[in-house]
Coordinates of C-alpha atoms in Angstrom, one line a residue:
X19 CA -5.7 -15.4 3.7
X20 CA -5.0 -17.1 0.5
X21 CA -6.4 -20.2 -1.2
X22 CA -2.8 -21.1 -2.0
X23 CA -2.2 -22.6 1.4
X24 CA -3.7 -25.9 0.2
X25 CA -4.1 -25.6 -3.5
X26 CA -1.5 -25.2 -6.2
X27 CA -2.1 -23.0 -9.3
X28 CA -3.1 -25.9 -11.5
X29 CA -5.5 -27.2 -8.9
X30 CA -7.1 -23.9 -8.4
X31 CA -7.3 -22.6 -12.0
X32 CA -10.9 -23.7 -12.5
X33 CA -12.0 -21.7 -9.5
X34 CA -9.7 -18.8 -10.4
X35 CA -11.5 -18.0 -13.6
X36 CA -14.9 -18.2 -11.9
X37 CA -13.8 -15.8 -9.2
X38 CA -12.3 -13.3 -11.6
X39 CA -15.5 -13.3 -13.7
X40 CA -17.5 -12.8 -10.5
X41 CA -15.4 -9.9 -9.3
X42 CA -15.5 -8.3 -12.8
X43 CA -19.3 -8.3 -12.6
X44 CA -19.1 -5.9 -9.7
X45 CA -17.2 -3.0 -11.4
X46 CA -17.9 -0.5 -8.6
X47 CA -16.5 -2.8 -5.9
X48 CA -12.7 -3.1 -5.3
X49 CA -11.5 -6.6 -4.7
X50 CA -8.2 -7.4 -3.0
X51 CA -7.1 -11.0 -3.4
X52 CA -4.1 -12.6 -1.8
X53 CA -2.7 -15.1 -4.3
X54 CA 0.7 -16.6 -4.8
X55 CA 1.5 -14.6 -7.9
X56 CA 1.2 -10.8 -8.2
X57 CA -1.1 -9.8 -11.0
X58 CA -0.5 -13.0 -12.9
X59 CA 1.7 -11.4 -15.6
X60 CA -0.8 -8.6 -16.4
X61 CA -3.8 -10.8 -17.0
X62 CA -5.9 -8.5 -14.8
X63 CA -4.9 -5.2 -16.5
X64 CA -8.4 -4.8 -18.0
X65 CA -10.0 -5.2 -14.6
X66 CA -9.5 -2.0 -12.6
X67 CA -11.4 -3.3 -9.6
X68 CA -9.3 -6.5 -9.0
X69 CA -5.9 -6.3 -7.3
X70 CA -4.0 -9.5 -6.7
X71 CA -0.8 -9.6 -4.6
X72 CA 1.2 -12.3 -2.8
X73 CA 0.6 -10.5 0.5
X74 CA -1.7 -8.0 2.0
X75 CA -1.7 -6.8 5.7
X76 CA -4.9 -8.7 6.6
X77 CA -5.4 -7.1 10.1
X78 CA -4.9 -3.6 8.7
X79 CA -7.4 -4.3 5.9
X80 CA -10.0 -5.7 8.3
X81 CA -9.6 -2.6 10.5
X82 CA -10.3 -0.4 7.5
X83 CA -14.0 0.8 7.4
X84 CA -14.0 0.6 3.6
X85 CA -13.7 -3.2 3.8
X86 CA -17.2 -4.5 3.8
X87 CA -16.9 -8.3 3.2
X88 CA -14.1 -10.7 4.0
X89 CA -13.8 -13.8 1.8
X90 CA -11.7 -16.4 3.7
X91 CA -10.9 -20.1 3.8
X92 CA -12.1 -20.2 7.5
X93 CA -9.0 -20.5 9.6
X94 CA -9.8 -19.7 13.2
X95 CA -7.4 -16.7 13.3
X96 CA -9.1 -15.2 10.3
X97 CA -12.5 -15.7 11.7
X98 CA -11.6 -14.2 15.1
X99 CA -10.0 -11.2 13.3
X100 CA -13.2 -10.7 11.2
X101 CA -15.4 -10.9 14.3
X102 CA -13.1 -8.5 16.1
X103 CA -13.5 -5.9 13.3
X104 CA -17.1 -6.7 12.7
X105 CA -16.7 -7.9 9.0
X106 CA -19.2 -10.3 7.5
X107 CA -17.7 -13.3 5.9
X108 CA -18.0 -15.6 2.9
X109 CA -16.2 -18.7 4.0
X110 CA -14.9 -21.3 1.5
X111 CA -13.4 -24.0 3.7
X112 CA -10.5 -26.0 2.3
X113 CA -9.1 -28.1 5.1
X114 CA -9.6 -29.7 8.6
X115 CA -11.2 -27.3 11.2
X116 CA -12.2 -24.8 8.5
X117 CA -15.3 -27.0 7.8
X118 CA -16.6 -26.7 11.4
X119 CA -15.5 -23.1 11.6
X120 CA -17.4 -22.1 8.5
X121 CA -20.6 -23.9 9.7
X122 CA -20.4 -21.9 12.9
X123 CA -20.0 -18.7 11.0
X124 CA -23.1 -19.4 9.0
X125 CA -25.1 -20.8 11.9
X126 CA -24.4 -17.6 14.0
X127 CA -25.4 -15.3 11.1
X128 CA -21.9 -13.9 10.7
X129 CA -21.6 -14.8 7.0
X130 CA -22.2 -17.4 4.3
X131 CA -20.6 -20.9 3.9
X132 CA -19.7 -21.6 0.3
X133 CA -18.5 -25.1 -0.3
X134 CA -15.5 -25.3 -2.6
X135 CA -17.0 -27.8 -4.9
X136 CA -20.0 -25.5 -5.4
X137 CA -17.8 -22.4 -6.0
X138 CA -18.7 -20.8 -9.3
X139 CA -19.8 -17.4 -10.7
X140 CA -23.4 -17.9 -9.8
X141 CA -22.9 -19.1 -6.2
X142 CA -20.2 -16.5 -5.4
X143 CA -22.3 -13.7 -7.0
X144 CA -25.3 -14.8 -4.9
X145 CA -23.3 -14.9 -1.7
X146 CA -21.8 -11.4 -2.3
X147 CA -25.3 -9.9 -3.1
X148 CA -26.8 -11.6 -0.1
X149 CA -24.3 -10.0 2.3
X150 CA -24.2 -6.6 0.5
X151 CA -28.0 -6.3 0.7
X152 CA -28.5 -7.8 4.2
X153 CA -28.6 -5.5 7.2
X154 CA -29.3 -8.5 9.5
X155 CA -25.8 -9.9 8.8
X156 CA -24.2 -6.6 9.7
X157 CA -26.3 -6.4 12.8
X158 CA -25.4 -10.0 13.8
X159 CA -21.7 -9.5 13.3
X160 CA -21.8 -6.2 15.2
X161 CA -23.6 -7.9 18.1
X162 CA -21.2 -10.8 18.1
X163 CA -18.2 -8.4 18.1
X164 CA -19.6 -6.6 21.2
X165 CA -20.1 -10.0 22.9
X166 CA -16.6 -11.2 21.8
X167 CA -14.9 -8.0 23.2
X168 CA -16.8 -8.4 26.5
X169 CA -16.1 -12.1 26.9
X170 CA -12.5 -11.9 26.0
X171 CA -11.7 -9.5 28.7
X172 CA -9.4 -11.2 31.2
X173 CA -12.1 -11.3 33.9
X174 CA -14.6 -13.0 31.6
X175 CA -12.3 -15.3 29.7
X176 CA -13.4 -18.5 31.5
X177 CA -17.0 -18.0 30.3
X178 CA -16.1 -18.6 26.7
X179 CA -17.5 -21.9 25.4
X180 CA -17.1 -23.7 22.1
X181 CA -20.3 -24.9 20.5
X182 CA -20.1 -27.9 18.2

């Protein structure tokens, strides 16, 4: 998903530069970023590892084994899709239920909550490194995926409970 849903370009610019600097500091990692403007008039030409488009097929990307971390705003559909495909998350909540969703992601060991007002190169870099080097997160998300697939079968659907 994109941060554009609730923030316009001028509101997001301060975060944009921090994110680009962070992504650029991982030259051997490819970053795909859904944003409202494709490639921002060539600003990213010097960054071969950063690709910005107005749209990406999110489910197809999550299903791809090469995708190792999913950075999301924490909408429930995105979280459920990430769990289904066993992708650890960095969640930057922006609005309404995303705050609660992101706390649950972190509490369950499925990813890291990164509050928007704390988003900068240092915090995003630390979050990426924590997930990249943490086998426990991968184990937790895989276990949760197995439980999710079992519980969401039609015969077990009534057993699903929401935790505050």
